[in-house]
PDB file of C-alpha atoms in Angstrom:
ATOM      1  CA  UNK A 327      12.041  -4.721  -6.627  1.00 56.00           C
ATOM      2  CA  UNK A 328      10.722  -7.059  -9.304  1.00 52.00           C
ATOM      3  CA  UNK A 329       7.261  -8.494  -8.953  1.00 45.00           C
ATOM      4  CA  UNK A 330       5.895 -11.344 -11.086  1.00 44.00           C
ATOM      5  CA  UNK A 331       2.405 -10.931 -12.409  1.00 41.00           C
ATOM      6  CA  UNK A 332       0.209 -13.035 -14.690  1.00 40.00           C
ATOM      7  CA  UNK A 333      -1.375 -11.526 -17.752  1.00 39.00           C
ATOM      8  CA  UNK A 334      -4.783 -12.354 -19.179  1.00 39.00           C
ATOM      9  CA  UNK A 335      -3.132 -14.643 -21.771  1.00 40.00           C
ATOM     10  CA  UNK A 336      -1.530 -16.758 -19.091  1.00 38.00           C
ATOM     11  CA  UNK A 337       2.270 -16.210 -19.243  1.00 38.00           C
ATOM     12  CA  UNK A 338       3.921 -14.396 -16.401  1.00 40.00           C
ATOM     13  CA  UNK A 339       5.368 -10.925 -16.794  1.00 46.00           C
ATOM     14  CA  UNK A 340       7.446  -8.880 -14.391  1.00 72.00           C
ATOM     15  CA  UNK A 341       7.702  -5.235 -13.561  1.00 83.00           C
ATOM     16  CA  UNK A 342      10.669  -3.631 -11.827  1.00 91.00           C
ATOM     17  CA  UNK A 343       9.215  -0.829  -9.711  1.00 94.00           C
ATOM     18  CA  UNK A 344      12.580   0.772  -8.952  1.00 94.00           C
ATOM     19  CA  UNK A 345      13.728   0.746 -12.597  1.00 94.00           C
ATOM     20  CA  UNK A 346      10.431   2.045 -13.974  1.00 94.00           C
ATOM     21  CA  UNK A 347      10.302   4.706 -11.267  1.00 94.00           C
ATOM     22  CA  UNK A 348      13.827   5.831 -12.135  1.00 94.00           C
ATOM     23  CA  UNK A 349      12.895   6.177 -15.816  1.00 95.00           C
ATOM     24  CA  UNK A 350       9.808   8.255 -15.055  1.00 95.00           C
ATOM     25  CA  UNK A 351      11.673  10.420 -12.534  1.00 94.00           C
ATOM     26  CA  UNK A 352      14.499  11.057 -14.998  1.00 93.00           C
ATOM     27  CA  UNK A 353      11.994  12.091 -17.652  1.00 93.00           C
ATOM     28  CA  UNK A 354      10.272  14.530 -15.290  1.00 92.00           C
ATOM     29  CA  UNK A 355      13.696  15.810 -14.211  1.00 88.00           C
ATOM     30  CA  UNK A 356      14.330  17.036 -17.744  1.00 87.00           C
ATOM     31  CA  UNK A 357      11.710  19.726 -17.068  1.00 87.00           C
ATOM     32  CA  UNK A 358      11.632  20.055 -13.265  1.00 87.00           C
ATOM     33  CA  UNK A 359      15.297  20.651 -12.525  1.00 83.00           C
ATOM     34  CA  UNK A 360      16.952  20.607  -9.120  1.00 83.00           C
ATOM     35  CA  UNK A 361      13.929  19.114  -7.321  1.00 88.00           C
ATOM     36  CA  UNK A 362      14.564  15.326  -7.097  1.00 90.00           C
ATOM     37  CA  UNK A 363      12.811  14.982  -3.728  1.00 91.00           C
ATOM     38  CA  UNK A 364       9.664  16.677  -5.029  1.00 91.00           C
ATOM     39  CA  UNK A 365       9.645  14.487  -8.147  1.00 93.00           C
ATOM     40  CA  UNK A 366      10.112  11.356  -6.054  1.00 95.00           C
ATOM     41  CA  UNK A 367       7.210  12.298  -3.786  1.00 95.00           C
ATOM     42  CA  UNK A 368       4.983  12.758  -6.838  1.00 93.00           C
ATOM     43  CA  UNK A 369       5.887   9.219  -7.947  1.00 95.00           C
ATOM     44  CA  UNK A 370       5.235   7.855  -4.462  1.00 96.00           C
ATOM     45  CA  UNK A 371       1.738   9.357  -4.509  1.00 96.00           C
ATOM     46  CA  UNK A 372       1.061   7.978  -7.996  1.00 94.00           C
ATOM     47  CA  UNK A 373       2.055   4.434  -6.999  1.00 96.00           C
ATOM     48  CA  UNK A 374       0.148   4.703  -3.711  1.00 95.00           C
ATOM     49  CA  UNK A 375      -3.044   5.466  -5.682  1.00 94.00           C
ATOM     50  CA  UNK A 376      -3.321   8.789  -3.929  1.00 94.00           C
ATOM     51  CA  UNK A 377      -3.548  12.468  -4.801  1.00 95.00           C
ATOM     52  CA  UNK A 378      -0.970  15.245  -4.498  1.00 94.00           C
ATOM     53  CA  UNK A 379      -1.416  18.841  -3.325  1.00 93.00           C
ATOM     54  CA  UNK A 380       1.332  21.194  -4.536  1.00 88.00           C
ATOM     55  CA  UNK A 381       1.409  24.427  -2.571  1.00 85.00           C
ATOM     56  CA  UNK A 382       3.620  27.448  -3.166  1.00 78.00           C
ATOM     57  CA  UNK A 383       3.750  30.958  -4.575  1.00 75.00           C
ATOM     58  CA  UNK A 384       3.058  31.452  -8.303  1.00 75.00           C
ATOM     59  CA  UNK A 385       5.829  30.878 -10.809  1.00 75.00           C
ATOM     60  CA  UNK A 386       7.933  28.213  -9.081  1.00 74.00           C
ATOM     61  CA  UNK A 387       6.825  25.276 -11.254  1.00 78.00           C
ATOM     62  CA  UNK A 388       3.751  23.796  -9.573  1.00 79.00           C
ATOM     63  CA  UNK A 389       1.818  23.342 -12.802  1.00 80.00           C
ATOM     64  CA  UNK A 390       4.996  22.335 -14.651  1.00 84.00           C
ATOM     65  CA  UNK A 391       5.522  19.415 -12.256  1.00 86.00           C
ATOM     66  CA  UNK A 392       1.944  18.248 -12.732  1.00 84.00           C
ATOM     67  CA  UNK A 393       2.158  18.538 -16.523  1.00 85.00           C
ATOM     68  CA  UNK A 394       5.561  16.812 -16.641  1.00 88.00           C
ATOM     69  CA  UNK A 395       4.252  13.794 -14.728  1.00 89.00           C
ATOM     70  CA  UNK A 396       1.193  13.699 -16.959  1.00 85.00           C
ATOM     71  CA  UNK A 397       3.366  13.887 -20.088  1.00 88.00           C
ATOM     72  CA  UNK A 398       5.638  11.088 -18.816  1.00 92.00           C
ATOM     73  CA  UNK A 399       2.764   8.611 -18.604  1.00 89.00           C
ATOM     74  CA  UNK A 400       0.935   7.751 -21.825  1.00 88.00           C
ATOM     75  CA  UNK A 401      -2.540   8.039 -20.340  1.00 85.00           C
ATOM     76  CA  UNK A 402      -5.535  10.344 -20.591  1.00 87.00           C
ATOM     77  CA  UNK A 403      -4.818  13.761 -19.114  1.00 85.00           C
ATOM     78  CA  UNK A 404      -7.137  16.691 -18.455  1.00 89.00           C
ATOM     79  CA  UNK A 405      -6.382  20.091 -16.962  1.00 89.00           C
ATOM     80  CA  UNK A 406      -8.969  22.109 -15.055  1.00 92.00           C
ATOM     81  CA  UNK A 407      -8.289  25.777 -14.366  1.00 91.00           C
ATOM     82  CA  UNK A 408     -10.177  26.497 -11.148  1.00 91.00           C
ATOM     83  CA  UNK A 409     -11.748  29.955 -11.122  1.00 90.00           C
ATOM     84  CA  UNK A 410     -14.435  31.607  -8.960  1.00 89.00           C
ATOM     85  CA  UNK A 411     -17.094  31.031 -11.653  1.00 91.00           C
ATOM     86  CA  UNK A 412     -16.294  27.326 -12.185  1.00 92.00           C
ATOM     87  CA  UNK A 413     -19.338  25.117 -11.528  1.00 91.00           C
ATOM     88  CA  UNK A 414     -19.377  21.609 -10.008  1.00 91.00           C
ATOM     89  CA  UNK A 415     -20.922  20.269 -13.230  1.00 91.00           C
ATOM     90  CA  UNK A 416     -17.894  21.601 -15.154  1.00 92.00           C
ATOM     91  CA  UNK A 417     -15.805  19.153 -13.133  1.00 93.00           C
ATOM     92  CA  UNK A 418     -18.021  16.076 -12.876  1.00 93.00           C
ATOM     93  CA  UNK A 419     -20.244  16.373 -15.950  1.00 92.00           C
ATOM     94  CA  UNK A 420     -23.947  16.885 -16.513  1.00 90.00           C
ATOM     95  CA  UNK A 421     -26.984  14.983 -17.822  1.00 87.00           C
ATOM     96  CA  UNK A 422     -28.489  16.714 -20.874  1.00 89.00           C
ATOM     97  CA  UNK A 423     -31.930  15.965 -22.244  1.00 84.00           C
ATOM     98  CA  UNK A 424     -31.875  14.704 -25.839  1.00 83.00           C
ATOM     99  CA  UNK A 425     -35.057  15.732 -27.597  1.00 84.00           C
ATOM    100  CA  UNK A 426     -34.688  13.108 -30.326  1.00 83.00           C
ATOM    101  CA  UNK A 427     -34.299  10.114 -28.026  1.00 83.00           C
ATOM    102  CA  UNK A 428     -36.306  11.762 -25.248  1.00 81.00           C
ATOM    103  CA  UNK A 429     -33.748  10.554 -22.730  1.00 84.00           C
ATOM    104  CA  UNK A 430     -31.080  12.188 -20.612  1.00 84.00           C
ATOM    105  CA  UNK A 431     -27.564  11.697 -21.928  1.00 87.00           C
ATOM    106  CA  UNK A 432     -24.583  12.052 -19.616  1.00 89.00           C
ATOM    107  CA  UNK A 433     -21.799  14.353 -20.812  1.00 91.00           C
ATOM    108  CA  UNK A 434     -18.610  13.528 -18.851  1.00 92.00           C
ATOM    109  CA  UNK A 435     -16.746  16.398 -17.226  1.00 92.00           C
ATOM    110  CA  UNK A 436     -13.012  17.041 -17.108  1.00 91.00           C
ATOM    111  CA  UNK A 437     -12.561  14.690 -14.135  1.00 94.00           C
ATOM    112  CA  UNK A 438     -12.835  11.671 -16.460  1.00 94.00           C
ATOM    113  CA  UNK A 439      -9.124  11.117 -17.091  1.00 91.00           C
ATOM    114  CA  UNK A 440      -6.256   9.095 -15.626  1.00 90.00           C
ATOM    115  CA  UNK A 441      -4.356  12.195 -14.512  1.00 89.00           C
ATOM    116  CA  UNK A 442      -6.242  15.388 -13.669  1.00 91.00           C
ATOM    117  CA  UNK A 443      -4.305  18.624 -13.184  1.00 88.00           C
ATOM    118  CA  UNK A 444      -6.443  20.834 -10.927  1.00 90.00           C
ATOM    119  CA  UNK A 445      -4.728  24.184 -11.335  1.00 89.00           C
ATOM    120  CA  UNK A 446      -5.132  26.759  -8.537  1.00 88.00           C
ATOM    121  CA  UNK A 447      -7.776  24.657  -6.825  1.00 90.00           C
ATOM    122  CA  UNK A 448      -8.296  27.170  -4.017  1.00 87.00           C
ATOM    123  CA  UNK A 449      -9.440  29.898  -6.405  1.00 88.00           C
ATOM    124  CA  UNK A 450     -12.764  28.098  -6.845  1.00 88.00           C
ATOM    125  CA  UNK A 451     -15.618  28.287  -4.340  1.00 86.00           C
ATOM    126  CA  UNK A 452     -15.949  25.571  -1.658  1.00 84.00           C
ATOM    127  CA  UNK A 453     -19.036  24.271  -3.499  1.00 85.00           C
ATOM    128  CA  UNK A 454     -16.962  23.540  -6.600  1.00 87.00           C
ATOM    129  CA  UNK A 455     -14.065  22.184  -4.550  1.00 86.00           C
ATOM    130  CA  UNK A 456     -16.464  19.688  -2.975  1.00 85.00           C
ATOM    131  CA  UNK A 457     -17.225  18.244  -6.429  1.00 87.00           C
ATOM    132  CA  UNK A 458     -13.907  16.409  -6.103  1.00 90.00           C
ATOM    133  CA  UNK A 459     -14.732  14.680  -2.798  1.00 89.00           C
ATOM    134  CA  UNK A 460     -16.451  11.587  -4.194  1.00 89.00           C
ATOM    135  CA  UNK A 461     -14.106  11.406  -7.185  1.00 91.00           C
ATOM    136  CA  UNK A 462     -10.947  11.366  -5.072  1.00 92.00           C
ATOM    137  CA  UNK A 463     -12.142   8.919  -2.432  1.00 90.00           C
ATOM    138  CA  UNK A 464     -14.346   6.468  -4.316  1.00 91.00           C
ATOM    139  CA  UNK A 465     -13.030   6.825  -7.881  1.00 92.00           C
ATOM    140  CA  UNK A 466     -16.527   7.421  -9.179  1.00 92.00           C
ATOM    141  CA  UNK A 467     -18.923  10.240 -10.061  1.00 92.00           C
ATOM    142  CA  UNK A 468     -22.618  10.260  -9.207  1.00 88.00           C
ATOM    143  CA  UNK A 469     -24.915  12.468 -11.285  1.00 86.00           C
ATOM    144  CA  UNK A 470     -28.713  12.326 -10.956  1.00 83.00           C
ATOM    145  CA  UNK A 471     -28.480   9.133  -8.922  1.00 85.00           C
ATOM    146  CA  UNK A 472     -26.343   7.261 -11.468  1.00 87.00           C
ATOM    147  CA  UNK A 473     -22.716   6.377 -10.642  1.00 90.00           C
ATOM    148  CA  UNK A 474     -19.960   6.375 -13.274  1.00 91.00           C
ATOM    149  CA  UNK A 475     -16.626   4.665 -12.616  1.00 93.00           C
ATOM    150  CA  UNK A 476     -13.386   6.535 -13.232  1.00 93.00           C
ATOM    151  CA  UNK A 477     -10.516   4.875 -15.091  1.00 88.00           C
ATOM    152  CA  UNK A 478      -7.488   3.495 -13.244  1.00 89.00           C
ATOM    153  CA  UNK A 479      -4.959   4.815 -12.530  1.00 91.00           C
ATOM    154  CA  UNK A 480      -6.611   7.979 -11.290  1.00 93.00           C
ATOM    155  CA  UNK A 481      -4.533  10.800  -9.850  1.00 92.00           C
ATOM    156  CA  UNK A 482      -5.497  14.364  -8.983  1.00 94.00           C
ATOM    157  CA  UNK A 483      -2.533  16.729  -8.887  1.00 90.00           C
ATOM    158  CA  UNK A 484      -3.807  20.011  -7.484  1.00 90.00           C
ATOM    159  CA  UNK A 485      -1.856  23.241  -7.238  1.00 87.00           C
ATOM    160  CA  UNK A 486      -2.682  25.779  -4.556  1.00 86.00           C
ATOM    161  CA  UNK A 487      -1.588  29.355  -3.947  1.00 78.00           C
ATOM    162  CA  UNK A 488      -0.876  30.542  -0.384  1.00 73.00           C
ATOM    163  CA  UNK A 489      -4.049  31.650   1.403  1.00 61.00           C
ATOM    164  CA  UNK A 490      -2.745  35.164   2.009  1.00 59.00           C
ATOM    165  CA  UNK A 491      -2.829  35.817  -1.733  1.00 60.00           C
ATOM    166  CA  UNK A 492      -5.864  37.512  -3.283  1.00 58.00           C
ATOM    167  CA  UNK A 493      -8.891  35.590  -4.516  1.00 64.00           C
ATOM    168  CA  UNK A 494      -8.322  32.327  -2.644  1.00 76.00           C
ATOM    169  CA  UNK A 495     -10.637  30.128  -0.577  1.00 80.00           C
ATOM    170  CA  UNK A 496      -9.256  27.767   2.074  1.00 81.00           C
ATOM    171  CA  UNK A 497      -9.675  24.072   1.304  1.00 84.00           C
ATOM    172  CA  UNK A 498     -12.149  22.383   3.684  1.00 84.00           C
ATOM    173  CA  UNK A 499     -10.697  19.855   6.130  1.00 86.00           C
ATOM    174  CA  UNK A 500     -12.450  16.981   4.346  1.00 87.00           C
ATOM    175  CA  UNK A 501     -10.881  18.057   1.055  1.00 88.00           C
ATOM    176  CA  UNK A 502      -7.357  18.285   2.475  1.00 90.00           C
ATOM    177  CA  UNK A 503      -7.729  14.873   4.094  1.00 93.00           C
ATOM    178  CA  UNK A 504      -8.251  13.297   0.680  1.00 93.00           C
ATOM    179  CA  UNK A 505      -4.851  14.419  -0.548  1.00 95.00           C
ATOM    180  CA  UNK A 506      -2.249  11.773   0.239  1.00 96.00           C
ATOM    181  CA  UNK A 507       0.564  14.294   0.532  1.00 96.00           C
ATOM    182  CA  UNK A 508       1.332  17.982   0.298  1.00 93.00           C
ATOM    183  CA  UNK A 509       4.572  19.332  -1.102  1.00 90.00           C
ATOM    184  CA  UNK A 510       6.042  22.795  -1.489  1.00 86.00           C
ATOM    185  CA  UNK A 511       8.160  23.376  -4.590  1.00 82.00           C
ATOM    186  CA  UNK A 512      10.392  26.140  -3.249  1.00 79.00           C
ATOM    187  CA  UNK A 513      12.689  28.283  -5.366  1.00 80.00           C
ATOM    188  CA  UNK A 514      15.283  26.521  -7.555  1.00 78.00           C
ATOM    189  CA  UNK A 515      18.972  26.791  -6.743  1.00 80.00           C
ATOM    190  CA  UNK A 516      21.192  29.125  -8.761  1.00 81.00           C
ATOM    191  CA  UNK A 517      22.507  26.477 -11.194  1.00 81.00           C
ATOM    192  CA  UNK A 518      19.013  25.164 -11.950  1.00 76.00           C
ATOM    193  CA  UNK A 519      17.704  28.682 -12.494  1.00 78.00           C
ATOM    194  CA  UNK A 520      20.579  29.579 -14.829  1.00 82.00           C
ATOM    195  CA  UNK A 521      19.972  26.388 -16.800  1.00 78.00           C
ATOM    196  CA  UNK A 522      16.291  27.248 -16.982  1.00 76.00           C
ATOM    197  CA  UNK A 523      17.066  30.689 -18.431  1.00 76.00           C
ATOM    198  CA  UNK A 524      19.241  29.132 -21.149  1.00 72.00           C
ATOM    199  CA  UNK A 525      16.926  26.281 -22.134  1.00 71.00           C
ATOM    200  CA  UNK A 526      13.550  27.994 -21.973  1.00 69.00           C
ATOM    201  CA  UNK A 527      14.513  31.149 -23.799  1.00 67.00           C
ATOM    202  CA  UNK A 528      14.100  29.203 -27.057  1.00 72.00           C
ATOM    203  CA  UNK A 529      11.402  26.573 -26.414  1.00 71.00           C
ATOM    204  CA  UNK A 530       9.376  24.990 -23.648  1.00 77.00           C
ATOM    205  CA  UNK A 531      10.874  21.538 -22.842  1.00 78.00           C
ATOM    206  CA  UNK A 532       7.392  20.288 -21.972  1.00 82.00           C
ATOM    207  CA  UNK A 533       6.530  20.306 -25.679  1.00 82.00           C
ATOM    208  CA  UNK A 534       9.273  17.755 -26.414  1.00 84.00           C
ATOM    209  CA  UNK A 535       8.647  15.495 -23.413  1.00 88.00           C
ATOM    210  CA  UNK A 536       7.671  12.001 -24.563  1.00 90.00           C
ATOM    211  CA  UNK A 537       5.952   9.379 -22.372  1.00 92.00           C
ATOM    212  CA  UNK A 538       8.143   6.615 -20.922  1.00 93.00           C
ATOM    213  CA  UNK A 539       5.303   4.551 -19.410  1.00 92.00           C
ATOM    214  CA  UNK A 540       1.634   3.890 -20.079  1.00 91.00           C
ATOM    215  CA  UNK A 541      -1.476   3.374 -17.983  1.00 90.00           C
ATOM    216  CA  UNK A 542      -1.134  -0.426 -18.071  1.00 91.00           C
ATOM    217  CA  UNK A 543       2.413  -0.215 -16.722  1.00 93.00           C
ATOM    218  CA  UNK A 544       1.312   2.106 -13.930  1.00 93.00           C
ATOM    219  CA  UNK A 545      -1.443  -0.342 -12.971  1.00 93.00           C
ATOM    220  CA  UNK A 546       1.168  -3.118 -12.756  1.00 94.00           C
ATOM    221  CA  UNK A 547       3.401  -0.934 -10.603  1.00 95.00           C
ATOM    222  CA  UNK A 548       0.506  -0.108  -8.283  1.00 94.00           C
ATOM    223  CA  UNK A 549      -0.349  -3.804  -7.947  1.00 94.00           C
ATOM    224  CA  UNK A 550       3.282  -4.659  -7.169  1.00 94.00           C
ATOM    225  CA  UNK A 551       3.449  -1.944  -4.505  1.00 95.00           C
ATOM    226  CA  UNK A 552       0.261  -3.272  -2.900  1.00 92.00           C
ATOM    227  CA  UNK A 553       1.873  -6.697  -2.426  1.00 92.00           C
ATOM    228  CA  UNK A 554       4.879  -5.312  -0.556  1.00 93.00           C
ATOM    229  CA  UNK A 555       5.446  -6.853   2.871  1.00 92.00           C
ATOM    230  CA  UNK A 556       4.663  -4.750   5.943  1.00 94.00           C
ATOM    231  CA  UNK A 557       5.461  -6.183   9.368  1.00 94.00           C
ATOM    232  CA  UNK A 558       3.159  -5.917  12.372  1.00 95.00           C
ATOM    233  CA  UNK A 559       5.770  -3.725  14.068  1.00 95.00           C
ATOM    234  CA  UNK A 560       5.666  -1.157  11.249  1.00 96.00           C
ATOM    235  CA  UNK A 561       1.855  -1.209  11.190  1.00 96.00           C
ATOM    236  CA  UNK A 562       1.779  -0.560  14.920  1.00 96.00           C
ATOM    237  CA  UNK A 563       4.277   2.269  14.458  1.00 97.00           C
ATOM    238  CA  UNK A 564       1.988   3.976  11.933  1.00 97.00           C
ATOM    239  CA  UNK A 565      -0.981   3.650  14.293  1.00 96.00           C
ATOM    240  CA  UNK A 566       1.109   4.967  17.199  1.00 96.00           C
ATOM    241  CA  UNK A 567       2.071   8.084  15.223  1.00 96.00           C
ATOM    242  CA  UNK A 568      -1.542   8.760  14.260  1.00 96.00           C
ATOM    243  CA  UNK A 569      -2.767   8.253  17.822  1.00 96.00           C
ATOM    244  CA  UNK A 570      -0.016  10.513  19.193  1.00 96.00           C
ATOM    245  CA  UNK A 571      -1.174  13.342  16.925  1.00 96.00           C
ATOM    246  CA  UNK A 572      -4.639  13.154  18.483  1.00 95.00           C
ATOM    247  CA  UNK A 573      -3.165  13.594  21.970  1.00 95.00           C
ATOM    248  CA  UNK A 574      -0.790  16.427  21.075  1.00 94.00           C
ATOM    249  CA  UNK A 575      -1.425  19.589  23.134  1.00 95.00           C
ATOM    250  CA  UNK A 576      -0.488  21.672  20.080  1.00 95.00           C
ATOM    251  CA  UNK A 577      -3.297  20.270  17.926  1.00 94.00           C
ATOM    252  CA  UNK A 578      -7.050  20.681  18.003  1.00 93.00           C
ATOM    253  CA  UNK A 579      -7.446  18.161  15.176  1.00 92.00           C
ATOM    254  CA  UNK A 580      -5.169  15.153  14.851  1.00 94.00           C
ATOM    255  CA  UNK A 581      -4.694  12.698  12.012  1.00 94.00           C
ATOM    256  CA  UNK A 582      -7.646  10.650  10.800  1.00 93.00           C
ATOM    257  CA  UNK A 583      -7.700   6.881  10.213  1.00 94.00           C
ATOM    258  CA  UNK A 584      -7.489   7.710   6.496  1.00 95.00           C
ATOM    259  CA  UNK A 585      -4.198   9.463   7.211  1.00 95.00           C
ATOM    260  CA  UNK A 586      -2.719   6.308   8.729  1.00 96.00           C
ATOM    261  CA  UNK A 587      -3.897   4.220   5.789  1.00 96.00           C
ATOM    262  CA  UNK A 588      -2.381   6.599   3.257  1.00 96.00           C
ATOM    263  CA  UNK A 589       0.852   6.899   5.231  1.00 97.00           C
ATOM    264  CA  UNK A 590       1.266   3.122   5.031  1.00 97.00           C
ATOM    265  CA  UNK A 591       0.462   3.067   1.305  1.00 96.00           C
ATOM    266  CA  UNK A 592       2.982   5.833   0.665  1.00 97.00           C
ATOM    267  CA  UNK A 593       5.636   4.003   2.714  1.00 97.00           C
ATOM    268  CA  UNK A 594       5.052   0.889   0.590  1.00 97.00           C
ATOM    269  CA  UNK A 595       5.554   2.899  -2.597  1.00 97.00           C
ATOM    270  CA  UNK A 596       8.708   4.545  -1.256  1.00 97.00           C
ATOM    271  CA  UNK A 597      10.181   1.175  -0.290  1.00 96.00           C
ATOM    272  CA  UNK A 598       9.400  -0.279  -3.719  1.00 96.00           C
ATOM    273  CA  UNK A 599      11.040   2.676  -5.477  1.00 96.00           C
ATOM    274  CA  UNK A 600      14.271   1.981  -3.574  1.00 95.00           C
ATOM    275  CA  UNK A 601      14.202  -1.666  -4.675  1.00 94.00           C
ATOM    276  CA  UNK A 602      13.235  -3.223  -1.333  1.00 93.00           C
ATOM    277  CA  UNK A 603      10.559  -5.874  -0.835  1.00 91.00           C
ATOM    278  CA  UNK A 604       9.589  -4.694   2.651  1.00 93.00           C
ATOM    279  CA  UNK A 605       8.802  -1.448   4.466  1.00 95.00           C
ATOM    280  CA  UNK A 606      11.137   0.022   7.085  1.00 95.00           C
ATOM    281  CA  UNK A 607      10.322   2.516   9.850  1.00 95.00           C
ATOM    282  CA  UNK A 608      12.611   4.907   7.943  1.00 95.00           C
ATOM    283  CA  UNK A 609      10.103   4.938   5.081  1.00 96.00           C
ATOM    284  CA  UNK A 610       7.326   5.944   7.466  1.00 96.00           C
ATOM    285  CA  UNK A 611       9.441   8.651   9.088  1.00 96.00           C
ATOM    286  CA  UNK A 612      10.505  10.145   5.761  1.00 96.00           C
ATOM    287  CA  UNK A 613       6.884  10.509   4.631  1.00 96.00           C
ATOM    288  CA  UNK A 614       5.230  11.458   7.923  1.00 96.00           C
ATOM    289  CA  UNK A 615       5.631  15.200   7.283  1.00 95.00           C
ATOM    290  CA  UNK A 616       4.272  15.346   3.718  1.00 96.00           C
ATOM    291  CA  UNK A 617       1.434  12.916   4.496  1.00 97.00           C
ATOM    292  CA  UNK A 618       0.290  14.131   7.924  1.00 96.00           C
ATOM    293  CA  UNK A 619       1.099  17.852   8.276  1.00 95.00           C
ATOM    294  CA  UNK A 620      -1.573  19.270   5.952  1.00 94.00           C
ATOM    295  CA  UNK A 621      -4.326  17.341   7.771  1.00 94.00           C
ATOM    296  CA  UNK A 622      -3.579  18.744  11.221  1.00 94.00           C
ATOM    297  CA  UNK A 623      -5.062  21.862  12.826  1.00 94.00           C
ATOM    298  CA  UNK A 624      -3.088  23.849  15.390  1.00 94.00           C
ATOM    299  CA  UNK A 625      -4.551  25.154  18.638  1.00 94.00           C
ATOM    300  CA  UNK A 626      -4.817  28.911  19.023  1.00 94.00           C
ATOM    301  CA  UNK A 627      -1.866  28.966  21.439  1.00 94.00           C
ATOM    302  CA  UNK A 628       0.351  26.965  19.071  1.00 93.00           C
ATOM    303  CA  UNK A 629      -0.562  29.252  16.178  1.00 91.00           C
ATOM    304  CA  UNK A 630       0.227  32.345  18.261  1.00 93.00           C
ATOM    305  CA  UNK A 631       3.549  30.753  19.156  1.00 92.00           C
ATOM    306  CA  UNK A 632       4.271  30.469  15.418  1.00 92.00           C
ATOM    307  CA  UNK A 633       4.382  26.705  15.559  1.00 93.00           C
ATOM    308  CA  UNK A 634       3.795  24.816  12.305  1.00 93.00           C
ATOM    309  CA  UNK A 635       2.174  21.461  11.778  1.00 94.00           C
ATOM    310  CA  UNK A 636       5.455  20.248  10.243  1.00 95.00           C
ATOM    311  CA  UNK A 637       7.198  21.031  13.535  1.00 96.00           C
ATOM    312  CA  UNK A 638       4.528  19.139  15.444  1.00 96.00           C
ATOM    313  CA  UNK A 639       5.017  16.077  13.232  1.00 96.00           C
ATOM    314  CA  UNK A 640       8.785  16.301  13.746  1.00 96.00           C
ATOM    315  CA  UNK A 641       8.204  16.331  17.525  1.00 95.00           C
ATOM    316  CA  UNK A 642       5.962  13.275  17.256  1.00 95.00           C
ATOM    317  CA  UNK A 643       8.696  11.385  15.431  1.00 96.00           C
ATOM    318  CA  UNK A 644      11.090  12.035  18.315  1.00 95.00           C
ATOM    319  CA  UNK A 645       8.635  10.916  21.000  1.00 95.00           C
ATOM    320  CA  UNK A 646       7.022   7.801  19.489  1.00 95.00           C
ATOM    321  CA  UNK A 647       9.273   4.753  19.963  1.00 94.00           C
ATOM    322  CA  UNK A 648      10.685   3.337  16.716  1.00 91.00           C
ATOM    323  CA  UNK A 649      10.315  -0.452  16.259  1.00 87.00           C
ATOM    324  CA  UNK A 650      13.427  -2.550  15.694  1.00 75.00           C
ATOM    325  CA  UNK A 651      13.852  -5.072  12.919  1.00 53.00           C
ATOM    326  CA  UNK A 652      11.315  -5.839  10.203  1.00 51.00           C
TER     327      UNK A 652
END
């Protein structure tokens, strides 16, 4: 999909979302091997102006994916290692009194970057986790009553260890709802793991990864995605899925209105990455699991029956009628 845009100088320029997305994905694929679907979802979240939660056991490449995306875009990048002693001010920043000027001077925290890698986010206390709430939703930080805008694009890529592992705190519902999608890396296949052993025994490929896009290009891609056509039928389908989750007997908490909004944004990005100028119900269905499942809470009976929220979403997709046409 090629979208025409007008620059500040007047002449029109164009950006091909599918071609640019392919270049970025190929660059990430040099480091994250054998996981094209995971890489594509990361790009979808970036172009949907959302945030990505990467959940899995240690050592499968969660942080590598986040760093590879950050290295592929020539933009400001900060990494925050979340630990139990991390303070909210370490994330957002703090106002320090300057004795010479006799005024408070704001010292920005690590959140002031285009791409923020929040490593092992659930090892920090809920108080520190909550420091991200305003940043992720409103793209701003408020300290001592003064608000500071964050640069665009702004993406939080957070990694999370399974809750049964030691030293973890569950993410609050409000925090999970601010992540556009959740993805699990999974173990690589045999060929990818053999290739990894050969290549990384000498050097880390992340050190040689060069950016293939910059922040300005990403902003153009985001703007192009936002102009993608969405029919009334597809909009109604998204709302129907969200409403159905609230009526499900397996759930004590269904999807929020924010979930529906982010599902539609993600579907737009996915359609643009395939080169289409409109969204299909297939785009919504493909992203319903990653976008909705982590926001839902099972009832006690469903949990005892070993049901998962992914299974509940799959059931919803079979029961909600799919619209025909565009």
